[in-house]
Coordinates of C-alpha atoms in Angstrom, one line a residue:
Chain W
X1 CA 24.0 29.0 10.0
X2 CA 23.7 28.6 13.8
X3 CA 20.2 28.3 14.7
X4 CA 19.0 27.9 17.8
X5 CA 16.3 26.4 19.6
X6 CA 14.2 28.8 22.0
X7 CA 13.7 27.1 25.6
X8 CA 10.9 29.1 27.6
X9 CA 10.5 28.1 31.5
X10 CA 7.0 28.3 32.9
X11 CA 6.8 27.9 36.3
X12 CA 9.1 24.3 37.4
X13 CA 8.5 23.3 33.3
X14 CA 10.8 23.7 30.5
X15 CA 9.2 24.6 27.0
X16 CA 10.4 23.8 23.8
X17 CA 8.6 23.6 20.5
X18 CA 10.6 22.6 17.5
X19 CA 9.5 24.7 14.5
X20 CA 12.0 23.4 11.2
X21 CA 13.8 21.0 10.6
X22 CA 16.7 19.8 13.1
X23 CA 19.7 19.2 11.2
X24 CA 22.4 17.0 13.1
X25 CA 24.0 20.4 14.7
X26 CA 21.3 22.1 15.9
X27 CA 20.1 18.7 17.5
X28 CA 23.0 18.7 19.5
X29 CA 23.2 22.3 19.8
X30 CA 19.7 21.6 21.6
X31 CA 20.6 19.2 23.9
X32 CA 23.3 21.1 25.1
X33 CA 21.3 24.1 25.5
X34 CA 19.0 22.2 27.3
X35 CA 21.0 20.5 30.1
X36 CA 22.5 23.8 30.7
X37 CA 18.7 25.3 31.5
X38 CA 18.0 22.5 33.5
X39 CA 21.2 22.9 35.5
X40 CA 20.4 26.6 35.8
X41 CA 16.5 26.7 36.0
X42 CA 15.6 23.3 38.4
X43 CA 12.9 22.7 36.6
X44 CA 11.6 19.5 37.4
X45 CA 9.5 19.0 34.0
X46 CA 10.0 19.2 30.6
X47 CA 8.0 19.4 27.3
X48 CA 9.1 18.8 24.3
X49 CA 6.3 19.9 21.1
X50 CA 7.0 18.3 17.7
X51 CA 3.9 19.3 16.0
X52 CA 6.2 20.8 13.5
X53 CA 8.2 18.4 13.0
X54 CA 7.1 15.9 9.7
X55 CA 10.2 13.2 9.6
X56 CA 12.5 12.3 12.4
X57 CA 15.4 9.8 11.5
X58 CA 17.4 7.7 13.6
X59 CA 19.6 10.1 14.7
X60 CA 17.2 12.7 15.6
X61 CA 15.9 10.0 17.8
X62 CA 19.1 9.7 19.4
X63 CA 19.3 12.2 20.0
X64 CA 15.6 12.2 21.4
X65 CA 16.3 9.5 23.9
X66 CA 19.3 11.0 25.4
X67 CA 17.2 14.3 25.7
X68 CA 15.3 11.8 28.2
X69 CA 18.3 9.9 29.6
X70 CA 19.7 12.6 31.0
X71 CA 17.0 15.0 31.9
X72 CA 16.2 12.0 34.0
X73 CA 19.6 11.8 35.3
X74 CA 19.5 15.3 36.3
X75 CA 16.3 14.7 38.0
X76 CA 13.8 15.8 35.1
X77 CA 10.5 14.3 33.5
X78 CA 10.3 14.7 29.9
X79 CA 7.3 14.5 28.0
X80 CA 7.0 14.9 23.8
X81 CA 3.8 16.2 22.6
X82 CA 2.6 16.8 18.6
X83 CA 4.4 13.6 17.0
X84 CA 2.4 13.4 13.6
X85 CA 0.7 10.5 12.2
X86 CA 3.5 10.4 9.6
X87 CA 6.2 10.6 12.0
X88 CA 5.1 8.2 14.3
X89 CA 4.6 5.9 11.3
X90 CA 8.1 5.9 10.1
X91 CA 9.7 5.5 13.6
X92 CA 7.6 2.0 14.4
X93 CA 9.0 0.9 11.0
X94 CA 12.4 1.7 10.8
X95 CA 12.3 0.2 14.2
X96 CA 13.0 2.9 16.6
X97 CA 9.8 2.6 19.3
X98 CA 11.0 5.1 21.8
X99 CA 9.7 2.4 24.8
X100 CA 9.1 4.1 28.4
X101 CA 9.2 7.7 26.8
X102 CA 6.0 9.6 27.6
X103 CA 3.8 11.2 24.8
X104 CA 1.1 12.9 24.5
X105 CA -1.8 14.1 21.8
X106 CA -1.0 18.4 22.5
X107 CA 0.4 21.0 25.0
X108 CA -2.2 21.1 26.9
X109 CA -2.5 17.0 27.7
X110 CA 1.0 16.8 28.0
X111 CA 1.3 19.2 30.8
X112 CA -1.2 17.5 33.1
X113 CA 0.5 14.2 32.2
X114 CA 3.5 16.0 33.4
X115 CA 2.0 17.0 36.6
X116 CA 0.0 13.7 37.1
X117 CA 3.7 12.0 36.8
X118 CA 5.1 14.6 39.0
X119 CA 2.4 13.9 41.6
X120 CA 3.0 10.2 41.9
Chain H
X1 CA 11.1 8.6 -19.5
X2 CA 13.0 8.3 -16.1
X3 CA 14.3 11.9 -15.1
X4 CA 17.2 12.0 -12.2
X5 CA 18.3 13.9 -10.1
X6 CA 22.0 13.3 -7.4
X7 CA 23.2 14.9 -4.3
X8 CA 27.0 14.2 -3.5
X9 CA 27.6 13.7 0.1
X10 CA 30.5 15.0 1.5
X11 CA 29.5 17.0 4.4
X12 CA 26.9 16.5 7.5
X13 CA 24.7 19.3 5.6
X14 CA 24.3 16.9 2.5
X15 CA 22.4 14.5 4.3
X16 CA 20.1 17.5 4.6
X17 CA 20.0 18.1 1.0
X18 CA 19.7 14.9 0.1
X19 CA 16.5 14.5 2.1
X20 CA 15.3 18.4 1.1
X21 CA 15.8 17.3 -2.4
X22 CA 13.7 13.3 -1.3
X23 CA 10.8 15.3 0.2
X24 CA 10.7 17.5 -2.7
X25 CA 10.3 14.9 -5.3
X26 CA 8.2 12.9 -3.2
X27 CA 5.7 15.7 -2.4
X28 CA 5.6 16.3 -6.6
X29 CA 5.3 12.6 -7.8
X30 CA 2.0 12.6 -5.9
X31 CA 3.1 10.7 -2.2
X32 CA 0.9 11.2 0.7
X33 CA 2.4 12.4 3.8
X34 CA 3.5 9.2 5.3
X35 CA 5.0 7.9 2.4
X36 CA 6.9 11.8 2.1
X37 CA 8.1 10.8 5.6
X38 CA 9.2 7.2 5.4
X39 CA 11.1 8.8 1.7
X40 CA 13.0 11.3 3.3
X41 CA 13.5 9.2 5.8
X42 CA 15.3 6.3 4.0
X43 CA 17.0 9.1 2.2
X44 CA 18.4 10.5 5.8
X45 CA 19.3 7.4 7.0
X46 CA 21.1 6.1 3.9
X47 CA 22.8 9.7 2.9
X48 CA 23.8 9.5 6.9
X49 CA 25.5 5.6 6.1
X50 CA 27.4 7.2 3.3
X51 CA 29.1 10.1 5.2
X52 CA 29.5 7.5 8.5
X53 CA 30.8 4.9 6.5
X54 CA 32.2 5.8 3.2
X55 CA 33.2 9.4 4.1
X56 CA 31.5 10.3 0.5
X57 CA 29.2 9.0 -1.8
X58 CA 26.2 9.9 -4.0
X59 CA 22.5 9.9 -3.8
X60 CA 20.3 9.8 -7.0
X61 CA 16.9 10.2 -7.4
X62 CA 15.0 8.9 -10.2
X63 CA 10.8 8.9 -11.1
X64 CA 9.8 5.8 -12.3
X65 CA 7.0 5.6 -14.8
X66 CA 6.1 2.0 -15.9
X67 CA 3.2 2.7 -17.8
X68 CA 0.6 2.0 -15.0
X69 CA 2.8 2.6 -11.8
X70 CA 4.4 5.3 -10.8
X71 CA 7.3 5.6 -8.4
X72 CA 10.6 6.9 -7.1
X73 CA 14.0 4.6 -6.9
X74 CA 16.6 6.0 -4.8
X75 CA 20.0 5.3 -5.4
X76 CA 22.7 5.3 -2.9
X77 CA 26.1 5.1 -4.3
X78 CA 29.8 5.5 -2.4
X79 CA 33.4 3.9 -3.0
X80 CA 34.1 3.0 0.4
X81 CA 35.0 0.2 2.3
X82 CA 32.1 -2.3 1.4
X83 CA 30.1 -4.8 3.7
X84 CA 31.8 -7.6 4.4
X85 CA 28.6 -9.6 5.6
X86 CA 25.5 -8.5 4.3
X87 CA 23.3 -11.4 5.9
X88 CA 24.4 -9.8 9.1
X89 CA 23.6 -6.2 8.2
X90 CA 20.0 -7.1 7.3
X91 CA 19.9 -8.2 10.7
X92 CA 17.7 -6.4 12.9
X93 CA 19.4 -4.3 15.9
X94 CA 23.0 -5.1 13.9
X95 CA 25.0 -2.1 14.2
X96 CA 28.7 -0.9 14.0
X97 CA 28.5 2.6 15.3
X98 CA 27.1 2.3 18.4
X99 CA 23.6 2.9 18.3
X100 CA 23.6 5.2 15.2
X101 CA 21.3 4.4 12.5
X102 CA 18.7 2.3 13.0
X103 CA 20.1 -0.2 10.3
X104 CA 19.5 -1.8 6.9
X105 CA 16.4 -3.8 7.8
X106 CA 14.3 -0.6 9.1
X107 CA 15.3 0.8 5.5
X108 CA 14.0 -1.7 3.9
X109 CA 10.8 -1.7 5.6
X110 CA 10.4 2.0 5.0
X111 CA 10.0 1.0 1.2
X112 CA 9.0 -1.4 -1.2
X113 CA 11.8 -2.8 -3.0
X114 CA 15.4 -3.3 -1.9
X115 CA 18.9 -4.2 -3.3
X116 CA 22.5 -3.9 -1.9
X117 CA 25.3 -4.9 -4.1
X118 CA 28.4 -4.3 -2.6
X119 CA 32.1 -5.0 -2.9
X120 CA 35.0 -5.2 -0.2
X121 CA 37.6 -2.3 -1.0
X122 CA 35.2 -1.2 -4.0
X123 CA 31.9 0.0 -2.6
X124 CA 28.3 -0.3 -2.0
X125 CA 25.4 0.8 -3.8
X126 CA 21.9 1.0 -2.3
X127 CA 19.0 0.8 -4.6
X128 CA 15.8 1.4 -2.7
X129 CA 12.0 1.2 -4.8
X130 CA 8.7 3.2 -3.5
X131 CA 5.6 2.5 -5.8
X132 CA 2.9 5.1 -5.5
X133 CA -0.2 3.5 -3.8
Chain Z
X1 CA -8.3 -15.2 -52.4
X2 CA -11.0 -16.2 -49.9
X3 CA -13.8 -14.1 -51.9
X4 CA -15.8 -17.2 -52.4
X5 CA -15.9 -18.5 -49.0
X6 CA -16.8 -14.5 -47.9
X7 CA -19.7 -14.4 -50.7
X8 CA -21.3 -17.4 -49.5
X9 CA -21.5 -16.6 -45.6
X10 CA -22.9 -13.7 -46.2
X11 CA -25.8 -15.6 -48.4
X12 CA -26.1 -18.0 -45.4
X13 CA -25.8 -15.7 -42.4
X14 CA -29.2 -16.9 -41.1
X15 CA -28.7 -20.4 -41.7
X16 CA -25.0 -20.1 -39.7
X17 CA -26.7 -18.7 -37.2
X18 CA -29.6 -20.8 -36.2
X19 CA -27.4 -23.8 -37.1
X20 CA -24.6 -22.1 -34.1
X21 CA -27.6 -21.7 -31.6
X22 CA -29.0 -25.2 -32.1
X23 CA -25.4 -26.7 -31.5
X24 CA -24.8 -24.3 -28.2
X25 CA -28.3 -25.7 -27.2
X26 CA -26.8 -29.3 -27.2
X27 CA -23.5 -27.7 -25.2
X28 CA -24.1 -29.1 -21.6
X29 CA -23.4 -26.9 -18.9
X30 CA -24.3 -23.6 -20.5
X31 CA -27.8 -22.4 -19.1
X32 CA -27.2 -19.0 -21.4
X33 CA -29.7 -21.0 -24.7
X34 CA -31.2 -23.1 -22.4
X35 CA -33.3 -20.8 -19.9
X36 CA -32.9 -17.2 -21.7
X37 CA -35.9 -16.0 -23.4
X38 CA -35.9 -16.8 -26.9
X39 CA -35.9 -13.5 -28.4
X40 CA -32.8 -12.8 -25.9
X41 CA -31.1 -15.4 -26.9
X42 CA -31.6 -14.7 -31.0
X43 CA -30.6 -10.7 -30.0
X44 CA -27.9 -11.7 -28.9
X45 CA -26.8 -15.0 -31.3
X46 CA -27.2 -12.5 -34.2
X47 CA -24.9 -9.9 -32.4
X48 CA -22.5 -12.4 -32.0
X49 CA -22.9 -13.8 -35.5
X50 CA -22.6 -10.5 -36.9
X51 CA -19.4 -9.5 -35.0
X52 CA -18.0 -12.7 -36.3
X53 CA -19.1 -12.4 -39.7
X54 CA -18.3 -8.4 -39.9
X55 CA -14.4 -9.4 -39.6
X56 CA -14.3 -11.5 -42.6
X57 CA -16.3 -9.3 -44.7
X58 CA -13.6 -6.6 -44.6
X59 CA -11.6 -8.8 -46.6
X60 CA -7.8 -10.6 -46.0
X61 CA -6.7 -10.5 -42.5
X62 CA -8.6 -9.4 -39.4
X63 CA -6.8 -5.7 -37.8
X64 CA -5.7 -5.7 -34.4
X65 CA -7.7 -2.7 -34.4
X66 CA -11.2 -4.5 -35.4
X67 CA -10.4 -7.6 -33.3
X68 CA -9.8 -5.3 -30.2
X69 CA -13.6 -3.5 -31.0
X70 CA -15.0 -7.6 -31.3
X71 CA -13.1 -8.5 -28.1
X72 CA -14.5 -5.6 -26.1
X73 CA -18.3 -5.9 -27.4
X74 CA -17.8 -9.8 -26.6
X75 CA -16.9 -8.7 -23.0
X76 CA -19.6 -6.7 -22.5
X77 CA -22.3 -9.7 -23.4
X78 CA -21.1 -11.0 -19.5
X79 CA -20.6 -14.5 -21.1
X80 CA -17.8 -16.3 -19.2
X81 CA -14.3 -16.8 -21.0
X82 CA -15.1 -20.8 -21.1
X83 CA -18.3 -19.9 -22.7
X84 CA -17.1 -17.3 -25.3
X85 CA -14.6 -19.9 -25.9
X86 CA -16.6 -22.8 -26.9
X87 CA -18.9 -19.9 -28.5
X88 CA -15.9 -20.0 -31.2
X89 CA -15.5 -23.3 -31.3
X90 CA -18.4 -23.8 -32.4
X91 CA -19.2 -21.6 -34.5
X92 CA -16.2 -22.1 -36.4
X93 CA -17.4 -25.5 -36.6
X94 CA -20.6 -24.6 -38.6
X95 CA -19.0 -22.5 -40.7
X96 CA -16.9 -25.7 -42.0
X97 CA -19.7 -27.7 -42.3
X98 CA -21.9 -25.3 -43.6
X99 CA -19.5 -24.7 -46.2
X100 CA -18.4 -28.6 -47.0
X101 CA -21.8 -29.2 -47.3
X102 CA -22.0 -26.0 -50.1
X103 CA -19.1 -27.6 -51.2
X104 CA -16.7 -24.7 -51.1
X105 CA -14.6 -26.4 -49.2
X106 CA -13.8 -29.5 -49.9
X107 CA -10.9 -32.5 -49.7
X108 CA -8.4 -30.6 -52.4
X109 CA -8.8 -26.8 -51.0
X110 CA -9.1 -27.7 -47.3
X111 CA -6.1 -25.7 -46.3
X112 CA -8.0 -22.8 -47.8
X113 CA -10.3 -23.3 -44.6
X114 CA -7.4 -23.8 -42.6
X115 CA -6.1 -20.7 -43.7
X116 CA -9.1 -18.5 -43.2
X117 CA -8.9 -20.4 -39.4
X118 CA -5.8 -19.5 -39.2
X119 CA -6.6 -15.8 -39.7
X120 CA -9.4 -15.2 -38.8
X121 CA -11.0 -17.2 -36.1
X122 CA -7.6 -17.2 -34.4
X123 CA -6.8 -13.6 -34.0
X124 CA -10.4 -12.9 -32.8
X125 CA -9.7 -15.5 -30.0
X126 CA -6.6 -14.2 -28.9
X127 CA -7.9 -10.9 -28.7
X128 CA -10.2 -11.6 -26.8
X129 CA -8.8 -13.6 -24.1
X130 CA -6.4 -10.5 -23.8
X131 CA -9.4 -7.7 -23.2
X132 CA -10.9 -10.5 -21.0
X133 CA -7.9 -10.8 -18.8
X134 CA -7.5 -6.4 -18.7
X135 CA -11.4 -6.1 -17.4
X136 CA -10.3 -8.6 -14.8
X137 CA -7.4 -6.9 -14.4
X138 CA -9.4 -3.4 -13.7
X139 CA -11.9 -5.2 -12.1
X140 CA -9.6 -7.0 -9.5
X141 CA -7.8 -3.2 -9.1
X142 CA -11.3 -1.7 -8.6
X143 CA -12.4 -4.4 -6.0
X144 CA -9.3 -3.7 -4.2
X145 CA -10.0 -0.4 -3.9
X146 CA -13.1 -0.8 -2.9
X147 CA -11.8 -3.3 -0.1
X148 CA -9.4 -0.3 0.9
X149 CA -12.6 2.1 1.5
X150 CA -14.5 -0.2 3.2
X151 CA -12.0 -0.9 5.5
X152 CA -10.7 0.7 9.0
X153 CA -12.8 3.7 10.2
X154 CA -12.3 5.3 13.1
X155 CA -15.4 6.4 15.1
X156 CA -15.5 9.3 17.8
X157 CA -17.7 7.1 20.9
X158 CA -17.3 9.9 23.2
X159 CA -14.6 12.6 23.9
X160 CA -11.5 11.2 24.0
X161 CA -12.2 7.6 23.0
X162 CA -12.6 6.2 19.4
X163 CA -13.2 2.7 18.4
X164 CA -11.9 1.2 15.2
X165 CA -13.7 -1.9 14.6
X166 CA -11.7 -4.5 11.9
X167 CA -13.5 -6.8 9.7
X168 CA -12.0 -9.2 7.3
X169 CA -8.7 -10.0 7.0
X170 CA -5.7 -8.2 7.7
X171 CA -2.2 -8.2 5.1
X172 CA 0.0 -6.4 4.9
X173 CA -1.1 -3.6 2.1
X174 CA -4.3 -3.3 4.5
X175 CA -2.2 -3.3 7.8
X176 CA -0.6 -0.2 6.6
X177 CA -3.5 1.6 5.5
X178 CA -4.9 0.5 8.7
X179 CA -2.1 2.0 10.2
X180 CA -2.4 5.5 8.9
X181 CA -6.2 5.6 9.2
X182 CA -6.0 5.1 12.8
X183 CA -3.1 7.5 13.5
X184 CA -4.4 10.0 11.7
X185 CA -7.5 9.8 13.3
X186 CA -6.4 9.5 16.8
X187 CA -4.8 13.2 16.3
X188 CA -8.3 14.6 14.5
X189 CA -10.2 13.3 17.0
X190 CA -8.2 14.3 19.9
X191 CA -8.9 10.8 21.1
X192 CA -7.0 10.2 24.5
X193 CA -8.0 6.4 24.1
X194 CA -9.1 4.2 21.4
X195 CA -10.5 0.7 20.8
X196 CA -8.7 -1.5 18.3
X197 CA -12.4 -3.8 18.0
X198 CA -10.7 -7.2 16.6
X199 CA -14.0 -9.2 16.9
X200 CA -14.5 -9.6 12.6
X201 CA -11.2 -10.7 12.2
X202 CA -10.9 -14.3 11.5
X203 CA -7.5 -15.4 12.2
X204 CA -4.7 -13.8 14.1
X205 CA -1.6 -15.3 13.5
X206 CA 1.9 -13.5 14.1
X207 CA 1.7 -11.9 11.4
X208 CA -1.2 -9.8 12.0
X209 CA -0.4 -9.4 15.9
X210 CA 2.8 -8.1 14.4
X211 CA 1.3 -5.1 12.7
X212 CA -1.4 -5.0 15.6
X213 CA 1.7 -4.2 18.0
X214 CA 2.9 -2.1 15.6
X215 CA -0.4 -0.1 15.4
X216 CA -0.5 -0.1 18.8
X217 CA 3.0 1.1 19.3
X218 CA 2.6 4.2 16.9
X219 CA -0.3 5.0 18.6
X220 CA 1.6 5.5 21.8
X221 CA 4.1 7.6 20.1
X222 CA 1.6 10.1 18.7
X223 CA 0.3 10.9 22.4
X224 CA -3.0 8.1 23.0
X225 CA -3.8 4.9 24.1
X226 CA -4.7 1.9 22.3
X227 CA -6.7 -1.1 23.5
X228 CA -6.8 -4.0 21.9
X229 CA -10.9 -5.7 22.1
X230 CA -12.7 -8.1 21.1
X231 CA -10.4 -11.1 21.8
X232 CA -12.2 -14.5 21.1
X233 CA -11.8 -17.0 22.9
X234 CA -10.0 -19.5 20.0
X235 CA -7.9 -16.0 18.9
X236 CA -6.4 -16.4 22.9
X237 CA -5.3 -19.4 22.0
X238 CA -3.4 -18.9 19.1
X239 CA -2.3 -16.0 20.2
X240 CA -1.1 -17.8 23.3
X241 CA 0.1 -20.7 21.3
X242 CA 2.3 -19.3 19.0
X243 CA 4.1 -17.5 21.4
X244 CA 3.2 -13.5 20.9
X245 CA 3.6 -11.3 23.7
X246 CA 1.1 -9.3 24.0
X247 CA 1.7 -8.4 27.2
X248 CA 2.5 -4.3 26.2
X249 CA -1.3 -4.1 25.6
X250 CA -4.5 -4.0 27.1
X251 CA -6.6 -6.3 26.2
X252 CA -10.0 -6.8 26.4
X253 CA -12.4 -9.7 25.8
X254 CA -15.5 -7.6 24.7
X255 CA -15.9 -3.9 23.9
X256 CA -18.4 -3.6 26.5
X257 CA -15.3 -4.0 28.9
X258 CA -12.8 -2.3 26.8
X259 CA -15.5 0.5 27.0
X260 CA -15.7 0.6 30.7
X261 CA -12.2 0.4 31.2
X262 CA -11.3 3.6 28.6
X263 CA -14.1 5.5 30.7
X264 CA -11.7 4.6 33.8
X265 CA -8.5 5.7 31.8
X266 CA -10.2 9.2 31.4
X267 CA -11.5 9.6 34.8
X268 CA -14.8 8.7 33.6
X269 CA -18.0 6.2 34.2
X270 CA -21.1 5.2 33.1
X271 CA -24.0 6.0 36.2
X272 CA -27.8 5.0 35.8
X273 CA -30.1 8.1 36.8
X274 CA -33.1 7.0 38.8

């Protein structure tokens, strides 16, 4: 039950939309997968859609915020689209607030904040 | 009047069945999507305590039905080591696994009632209360 | 066992009753017999007398069944519970003197009054406070409610900026609902920025800037901006005084500005045309 997280490149950007649910492995699984397209791709941007996604936990936000950590490290912007209502919710709660990580509303918005932050 | 349902931990996959089995419940006693989320939620993050902590444990799902309310009480139960200090765990940012799990007090703010009775060497069980709005 | 007492009420009904509304007359602070139209005021005496009457008539002891049915009709006359109380008192009253005077009652079977007190005005009071305190009970559920509709909409100004204006004040139960109105709104109305409009709210105080920054905090992570408006000059201070830092927001003092300044955060402004 090793499933796997498709990463599409599209121009200098990294894709990703999560589509189920991310149990503990396949998080990891991700950012592995991820840092090894970065490495091998360039790219300077990446987007990160959770439309999908209806609950994320504290780990999943770890895991999250290392995504960032070292995409940044390795010289890449990240930018999460899609977090629901619901989601967004339950994070500011539980007290997880994701500071200095850059959202946006869709796809579409979050690839000219990419470029806007690419630009400056 | 109180039906139940349990999920043993043992393994990282409980923690999603124990959640599965939270949203499930949730979605059927009549919660909205936010409260579904903040449920499975607590559910993750105290099925995740158990197998980080305790190494296994229980979670137990119960409806409530008090004649005018209606609810869910989840039930977090494990033998493991205990909390020494629980004044310091309800601290916010207090943490023993380095920056895992966001912590007792953010559970507690995902619902609306709260317990932790807890032993050293015996164990710790977790009851947590969400009324239906 | 009280057959007497029963026969003889129901002789007198009339005379109980006009004898009851002459003595709520005299009861000060009760405008009800005072300014109602008369024939209001006897429709209603002779409901009440009647309801009061009909329990004894059944016989021994009043059901909780029939007391529940008084209670509820009793409600629905809108008399306050002080009122209805003294309404009793009275009237139980009357009956005692109405029937010392018929001399059914008298010095060597006074307990037999007592008794038919005992069971039958009694219960009817007791019942009665308890289906007074449920209406409240809906009615204080149903006012919250409506509270909850009435409060936190979010409005589409133009594209990409909504404005939630917040009257009243702000707990917890409403911060929340607050909370999810705006989110979820933000997301349907693809709003890029929106205006949190805190002019209506009467006091700030941490505990509402707490679920403010929270609002504002969530709204971030779902993609949009929020903007705090509105800010009176007194809600500075406090805020200022008690030490909250607000300083992850943009504030505004008016909407007019916060306005102008979401038009800048979307590349946007307001020209006059000649």
């Amino acid at each position: 039950m090793n499933m796997r997280i498709p990463i599409l490149k599209l121009y200098d950007t990294l894709i990703v939309s999560i589509q189920w649910e991310l149990d503990d492995r396949t998080a990891l699984q991700f950012q592995e997968d991820l840092m090894e397209k970065l490495h091998e791709t360039e790219a300077s941007g990446v987007l990160i859609d959770l439309t999908a996604i209806d609950f994320i936990d504290s780990f999943i936000a770890k895991v999250i915020g290392d995504v960032i950590q070292m995409s940044s490290l390795m010289g890449a912007k990240v930018v999460i689209t899609g977090i629901q209502p619901a989601v967004a919710i339950t994070l500011i709660e539980l007290g997880i607030r994701l500071e200095g990580v850059l959202t946006a509303l869709d796809l579409e918005n979050g690839l000219d904040k990419l470029h806007k932050e690419l630009e400056d | 009047m109180n039906e139940r349902s349990s999920v043993e931990i043992y393994t990282e996959w409980d923690v999603v069945a124990a959640r599965q089995l939270g949203r499930d419940e949730a979605k059927s006693i009549g919660f909205g999507t936010v409260d579904q989320a903040r449920i499975t939620t607590a559910i993750s993050e105290l099925a995740r305590n158990i197998y980080l902590y305790a190494g296994t444990g229980k979670i137990e799902i119960r409806r409530l039905h008090d004649g005018v309310k209606k609810g869910m009480m989840i039930i977090s139960s494990d033998n493991g080591p205990g909390i020494p200090d629980v004044r310091k765990v309800m601290e916010d940012g207090f943490t023993t696994s380095g920056g895992l799990g966001a912590g007792m007090p953010g559970v507690q703010r995902l619902v609306d009632e709260f317990k932790i009775e807890t032993e050293v060497g015996v164990g710790t069980t977790i009851t947590a209360i969400k009324w239906l709005r | 066992m009280n057959n007497q007492i029963i026969k003889n009420l129901q002789k007198h009904k009339e005379e109980v009753m006009y004898a009851w509304i002459e003595e709520m007359k005299n009861e000060k602070g009760e405008k009800f017999f005072q300014y109602m139209p008369e024939h209001l005021v006897e429709k209603t005496s002779r409901e009440f007398t009647a309801l009061m009457l009909s329990n004894i008539e059944e016989g021994e002891d009043v059901s909780d069944e029939q007391s529940m049915e008084f209670a509820t009709k009793i409600v629905r006359f809108g008399w306050s519970i002080s009122f209805i109380n003294t309404a009793i008192d009275r009237f139980s009253k009357v009956v005692f003197k109405h029937l010392e005077r018929e001399g059914v009652v008298n010095g060597e079977n006074y307990s037999r009054f007592f008794e038919l007190h005992l069971n039958w005005i009694e219960p009817l009071r007791r019942s009665i406070i308890q289906s007074y305190s449920l209406e409240w009970e809906r009615t204080f559920n149903l006012q919250k409610i409506a509270l909850q509709e009435l409060s936190a909409s979010l409005i589409p100004v133009f594209e990409k900026i909504s404005v939630m204006p917040l009257v009243g004040t702000i707990d917890t139960e409403r911060a929340k609902l607050i909370m999810e109105n705006l989110l979820e709104g933000v997301v349907e109305q693809r709003a890029e920025v929106v205006l949190l409009d805190i002019t209506g709210v009467p006091v700030v105080d941490t505990m509402v800037a707490h679920h403010l920054i929270q609002a504002a905090d969530a709204v971030r992570l779902v993609g949009s901006k929020c903007l705090l408006v509105g800010i009176r000059p007194e809600i500075a201070q406090t805020i200022v005084t008690l030490g909250i830092d607000l300083t992850d927001f943009l504030t505004t003092s008016t909407l007019q500005k916060g306005m102008e300044k979401a038009l800048r955060l979307t590349n946007r402004e307001i020209k006059e045309v000649e």
